[in-house]
PDB file of C-alpha atoms in Angstrom:
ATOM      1  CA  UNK A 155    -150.229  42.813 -11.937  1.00 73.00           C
ATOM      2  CA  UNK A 156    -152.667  44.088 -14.591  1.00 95.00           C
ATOM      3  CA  UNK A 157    -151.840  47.216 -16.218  1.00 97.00           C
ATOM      4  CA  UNK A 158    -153.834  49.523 -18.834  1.00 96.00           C
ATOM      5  CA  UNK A 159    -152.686  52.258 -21.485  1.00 98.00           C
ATOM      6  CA  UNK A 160    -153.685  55.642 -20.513  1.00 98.00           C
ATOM      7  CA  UNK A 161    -152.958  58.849 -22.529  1.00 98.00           C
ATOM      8  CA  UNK A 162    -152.669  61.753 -20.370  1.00 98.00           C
ATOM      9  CA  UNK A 163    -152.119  65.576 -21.846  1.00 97.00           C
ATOM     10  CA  UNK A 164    -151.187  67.635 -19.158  1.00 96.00           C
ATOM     11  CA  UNK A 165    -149.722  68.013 -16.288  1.00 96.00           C
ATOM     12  CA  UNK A 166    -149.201  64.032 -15.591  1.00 98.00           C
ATOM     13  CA  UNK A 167    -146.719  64.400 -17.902  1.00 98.00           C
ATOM     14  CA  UNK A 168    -142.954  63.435 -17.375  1.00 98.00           C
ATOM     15  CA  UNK A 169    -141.651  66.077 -15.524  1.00 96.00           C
ATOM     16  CA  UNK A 170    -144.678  68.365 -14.503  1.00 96.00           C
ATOM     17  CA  UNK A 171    -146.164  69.654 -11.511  1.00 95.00           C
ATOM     18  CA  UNK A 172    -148.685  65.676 -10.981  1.00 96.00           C
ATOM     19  CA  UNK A 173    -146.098  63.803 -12.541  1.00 98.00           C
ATOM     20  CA  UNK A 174    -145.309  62.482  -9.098  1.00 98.00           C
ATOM     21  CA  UNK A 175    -148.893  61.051  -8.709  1.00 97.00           C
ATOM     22  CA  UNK A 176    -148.717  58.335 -12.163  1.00 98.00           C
ATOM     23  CA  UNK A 177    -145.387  57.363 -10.417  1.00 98.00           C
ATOM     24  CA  UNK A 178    -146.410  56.755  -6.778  1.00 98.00           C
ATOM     25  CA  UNK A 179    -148.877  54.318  -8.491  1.00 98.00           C
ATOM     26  CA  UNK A 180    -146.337  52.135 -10.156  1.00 98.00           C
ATOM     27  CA  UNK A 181    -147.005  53.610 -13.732  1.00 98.00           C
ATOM     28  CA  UNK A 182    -144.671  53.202 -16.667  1.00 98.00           C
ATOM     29  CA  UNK A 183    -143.952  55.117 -19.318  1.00 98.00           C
ATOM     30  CA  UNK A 184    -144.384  53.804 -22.486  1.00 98.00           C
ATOM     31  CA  UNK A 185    -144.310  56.697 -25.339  1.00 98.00           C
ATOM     32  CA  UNK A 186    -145.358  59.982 -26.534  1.00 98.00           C
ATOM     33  CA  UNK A 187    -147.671  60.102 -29.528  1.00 98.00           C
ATOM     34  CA  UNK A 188    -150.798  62.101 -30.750  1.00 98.00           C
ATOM     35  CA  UNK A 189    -154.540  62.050 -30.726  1.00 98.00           C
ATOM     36  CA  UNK A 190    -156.492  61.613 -34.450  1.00 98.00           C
ATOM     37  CA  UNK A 191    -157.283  65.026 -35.383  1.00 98.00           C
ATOM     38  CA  UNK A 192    -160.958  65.000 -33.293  1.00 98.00           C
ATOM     39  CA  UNK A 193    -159.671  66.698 -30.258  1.00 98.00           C
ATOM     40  CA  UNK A 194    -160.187  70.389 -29.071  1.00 98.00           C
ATOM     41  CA  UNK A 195    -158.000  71.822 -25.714  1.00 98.00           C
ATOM     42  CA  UNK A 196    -158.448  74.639 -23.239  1.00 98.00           C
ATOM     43  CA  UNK A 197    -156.462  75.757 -20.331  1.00 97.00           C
ATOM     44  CA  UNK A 198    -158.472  75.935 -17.304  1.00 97.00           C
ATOM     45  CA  UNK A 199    -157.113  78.935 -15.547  1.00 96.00           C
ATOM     46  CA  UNK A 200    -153.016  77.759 -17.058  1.00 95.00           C
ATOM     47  CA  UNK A 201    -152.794  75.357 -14.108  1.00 96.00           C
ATOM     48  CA  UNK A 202    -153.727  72.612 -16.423  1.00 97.00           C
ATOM     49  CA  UNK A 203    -155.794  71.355 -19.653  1.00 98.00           C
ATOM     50  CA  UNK A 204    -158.877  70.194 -20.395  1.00 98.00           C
ATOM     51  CA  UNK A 205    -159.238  68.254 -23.805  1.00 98.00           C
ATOM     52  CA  UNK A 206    -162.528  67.180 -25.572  1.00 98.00           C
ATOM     53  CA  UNK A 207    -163.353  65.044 -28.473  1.00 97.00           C
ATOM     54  CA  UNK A 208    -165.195  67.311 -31.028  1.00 97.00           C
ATOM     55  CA  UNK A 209    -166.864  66.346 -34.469  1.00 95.00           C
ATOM     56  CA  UNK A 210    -165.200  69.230 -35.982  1.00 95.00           C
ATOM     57  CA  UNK A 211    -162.622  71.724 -35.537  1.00 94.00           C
ATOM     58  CA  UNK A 212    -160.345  69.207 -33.674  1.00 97.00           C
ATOM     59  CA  UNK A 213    -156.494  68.312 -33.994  1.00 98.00           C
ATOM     60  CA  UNK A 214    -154.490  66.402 -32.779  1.00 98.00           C
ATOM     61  CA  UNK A 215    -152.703  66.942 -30.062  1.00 98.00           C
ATOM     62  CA  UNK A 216    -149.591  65.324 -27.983  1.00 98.00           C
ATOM     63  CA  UNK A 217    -150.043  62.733 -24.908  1.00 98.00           C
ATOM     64  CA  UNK A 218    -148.044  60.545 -23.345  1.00 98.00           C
ATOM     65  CA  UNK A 219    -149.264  56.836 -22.857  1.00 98.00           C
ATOM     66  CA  UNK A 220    -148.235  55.352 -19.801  1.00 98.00           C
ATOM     67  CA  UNK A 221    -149.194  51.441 -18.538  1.00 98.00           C
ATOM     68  CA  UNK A 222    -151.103  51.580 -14.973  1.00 98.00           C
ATOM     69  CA  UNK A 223    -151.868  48.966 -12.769  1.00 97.00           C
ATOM     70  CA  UNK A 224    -155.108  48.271 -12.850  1.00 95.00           C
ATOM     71  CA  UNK A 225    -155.372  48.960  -8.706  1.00 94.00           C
ATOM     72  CA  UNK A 226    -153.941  52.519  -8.972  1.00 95.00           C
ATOM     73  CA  UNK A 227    -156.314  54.205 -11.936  1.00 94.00           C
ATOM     74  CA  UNK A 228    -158.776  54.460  -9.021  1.00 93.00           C
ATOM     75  CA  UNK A 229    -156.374  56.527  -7.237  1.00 95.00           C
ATOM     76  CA  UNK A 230    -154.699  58.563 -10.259  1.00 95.00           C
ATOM     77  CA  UNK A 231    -158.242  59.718 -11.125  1.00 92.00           C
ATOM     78  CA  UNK A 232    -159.264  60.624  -7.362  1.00 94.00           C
ATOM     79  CA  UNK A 233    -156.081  63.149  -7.454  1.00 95.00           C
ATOM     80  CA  UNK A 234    -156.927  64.745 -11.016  1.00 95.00           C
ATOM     81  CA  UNK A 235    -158.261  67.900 -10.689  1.00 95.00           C
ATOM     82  CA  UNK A 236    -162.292  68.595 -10.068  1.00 95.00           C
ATOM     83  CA  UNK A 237    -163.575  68.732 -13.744  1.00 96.00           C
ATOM     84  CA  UNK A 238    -161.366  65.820 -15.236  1.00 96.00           C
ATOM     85  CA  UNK A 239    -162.260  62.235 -16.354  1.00 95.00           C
ATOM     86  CA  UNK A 240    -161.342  59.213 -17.861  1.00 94.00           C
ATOM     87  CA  UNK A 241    -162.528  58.189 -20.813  1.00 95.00           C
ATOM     88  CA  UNK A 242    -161.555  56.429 -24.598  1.00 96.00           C
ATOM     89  CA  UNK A 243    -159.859  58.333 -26.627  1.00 96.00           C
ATOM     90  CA  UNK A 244    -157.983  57.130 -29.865  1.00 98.00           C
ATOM     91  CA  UNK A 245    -154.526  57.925 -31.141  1.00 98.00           C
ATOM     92  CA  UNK A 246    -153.400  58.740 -34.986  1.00 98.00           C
ATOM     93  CA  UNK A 247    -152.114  54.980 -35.329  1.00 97.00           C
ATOM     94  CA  UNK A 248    -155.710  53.969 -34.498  1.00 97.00           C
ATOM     95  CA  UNK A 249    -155.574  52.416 -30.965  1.00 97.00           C
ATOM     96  CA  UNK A 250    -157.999  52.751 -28.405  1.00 97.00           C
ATOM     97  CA  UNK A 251    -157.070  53.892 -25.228  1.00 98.00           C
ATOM     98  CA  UNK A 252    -157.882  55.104 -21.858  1.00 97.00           C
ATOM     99  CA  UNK A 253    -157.128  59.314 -21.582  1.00 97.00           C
ATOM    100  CA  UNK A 254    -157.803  62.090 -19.395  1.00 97.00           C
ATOM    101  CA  UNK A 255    -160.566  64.152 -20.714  1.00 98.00           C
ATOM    102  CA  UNK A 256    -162.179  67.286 -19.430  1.00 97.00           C
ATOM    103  CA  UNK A 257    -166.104  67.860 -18.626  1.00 97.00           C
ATOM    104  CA  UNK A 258    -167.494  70.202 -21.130  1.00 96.00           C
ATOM    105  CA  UNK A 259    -168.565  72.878 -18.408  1.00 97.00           C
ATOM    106  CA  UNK A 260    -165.398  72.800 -17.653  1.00 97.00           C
ATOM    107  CA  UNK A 261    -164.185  74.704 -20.941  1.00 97.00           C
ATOM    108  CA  UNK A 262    -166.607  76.797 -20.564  1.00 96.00           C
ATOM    109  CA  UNK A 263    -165.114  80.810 -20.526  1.00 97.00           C
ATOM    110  CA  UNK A 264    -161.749  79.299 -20.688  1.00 98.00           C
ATOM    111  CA  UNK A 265    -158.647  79.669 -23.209  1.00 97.00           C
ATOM    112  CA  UNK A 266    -158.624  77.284 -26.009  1.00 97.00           C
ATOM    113  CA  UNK A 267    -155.435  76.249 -26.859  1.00 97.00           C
ATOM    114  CA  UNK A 268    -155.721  73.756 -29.568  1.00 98.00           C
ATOM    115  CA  UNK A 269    -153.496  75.698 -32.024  1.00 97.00           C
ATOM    116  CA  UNK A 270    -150.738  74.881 -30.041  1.00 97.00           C
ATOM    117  CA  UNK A 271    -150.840  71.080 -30.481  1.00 98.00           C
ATOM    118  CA  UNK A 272    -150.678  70.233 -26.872  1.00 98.00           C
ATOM    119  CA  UNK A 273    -150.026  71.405 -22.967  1.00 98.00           C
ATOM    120  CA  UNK A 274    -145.426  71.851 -23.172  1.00 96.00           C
ATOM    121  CA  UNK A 275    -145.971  73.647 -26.366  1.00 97.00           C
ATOM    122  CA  UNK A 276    -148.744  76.000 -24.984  1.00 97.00           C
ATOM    123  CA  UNK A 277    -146.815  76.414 -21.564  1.00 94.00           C
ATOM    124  CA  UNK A 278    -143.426  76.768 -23.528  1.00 92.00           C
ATOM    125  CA  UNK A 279    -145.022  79.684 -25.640  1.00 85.00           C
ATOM    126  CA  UNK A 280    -143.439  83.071 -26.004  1.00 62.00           C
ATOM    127  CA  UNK A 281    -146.185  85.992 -25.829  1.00 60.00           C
TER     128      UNK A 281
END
């Protein structure tokens, strides 16, 4: 069975509320790591994130790469919320991979939380 990197920020991450739906697919987890410093996110409405590729004002911010077979990123991406995308996206060692990304409209009169460096860290915040 084919399978492909994907970096995912939010709430396909180990242990959160679509965790369930990388797993029911056959994905494996394979590491956590970081984005290059290009990336800008927003909370869309605090039930998830939406993160875009910027020419400036970006960071980088945490993912998780997981290996899916080929046959279930059709599947994974059907169950991501309305707004959210696959697309390449590179990490701070330089690879190339496959990551959810949000639709610009999307961001659009929402909450950006890039200081925080990623989703857990903005959800694990203290106001």
């Amino acid at each position: 069975m084919q399978r492909i990197p994907l970096a995912v920020n939010g709430t396909l991450m180990r242990g959160l509320a679509l965790n369930g739906n990388l797993l029911a697919v056959g994905a494996i987890f394979v590491r956590e790591a970081k984005t290059e410093p290009a990336y800008r996110l927003w909370s869309i409405g605090d039930r998830h994130p939406a993160m875009l590729r910027v020419r400036d004002g970006g960071r980088a911010i945490a993912v998780e790469v997981w290996e899916v077979p080929l046959d279930g990123l059709g599947l994974l991406l059907l169950q991501e919320p309305p707004g959210l995308c696959i697309g390449r996206l590179r990490l701070d060692d330089g690879e190339d991979v496959l990551g959810v990304l949000g639709e610009p409209y999307l961001c659009e009169g929402q909450r950006e939380i890039t200081e925080y460096g990623g989703w857990r860290a903005y959800m694990e915040r203290t106001d």
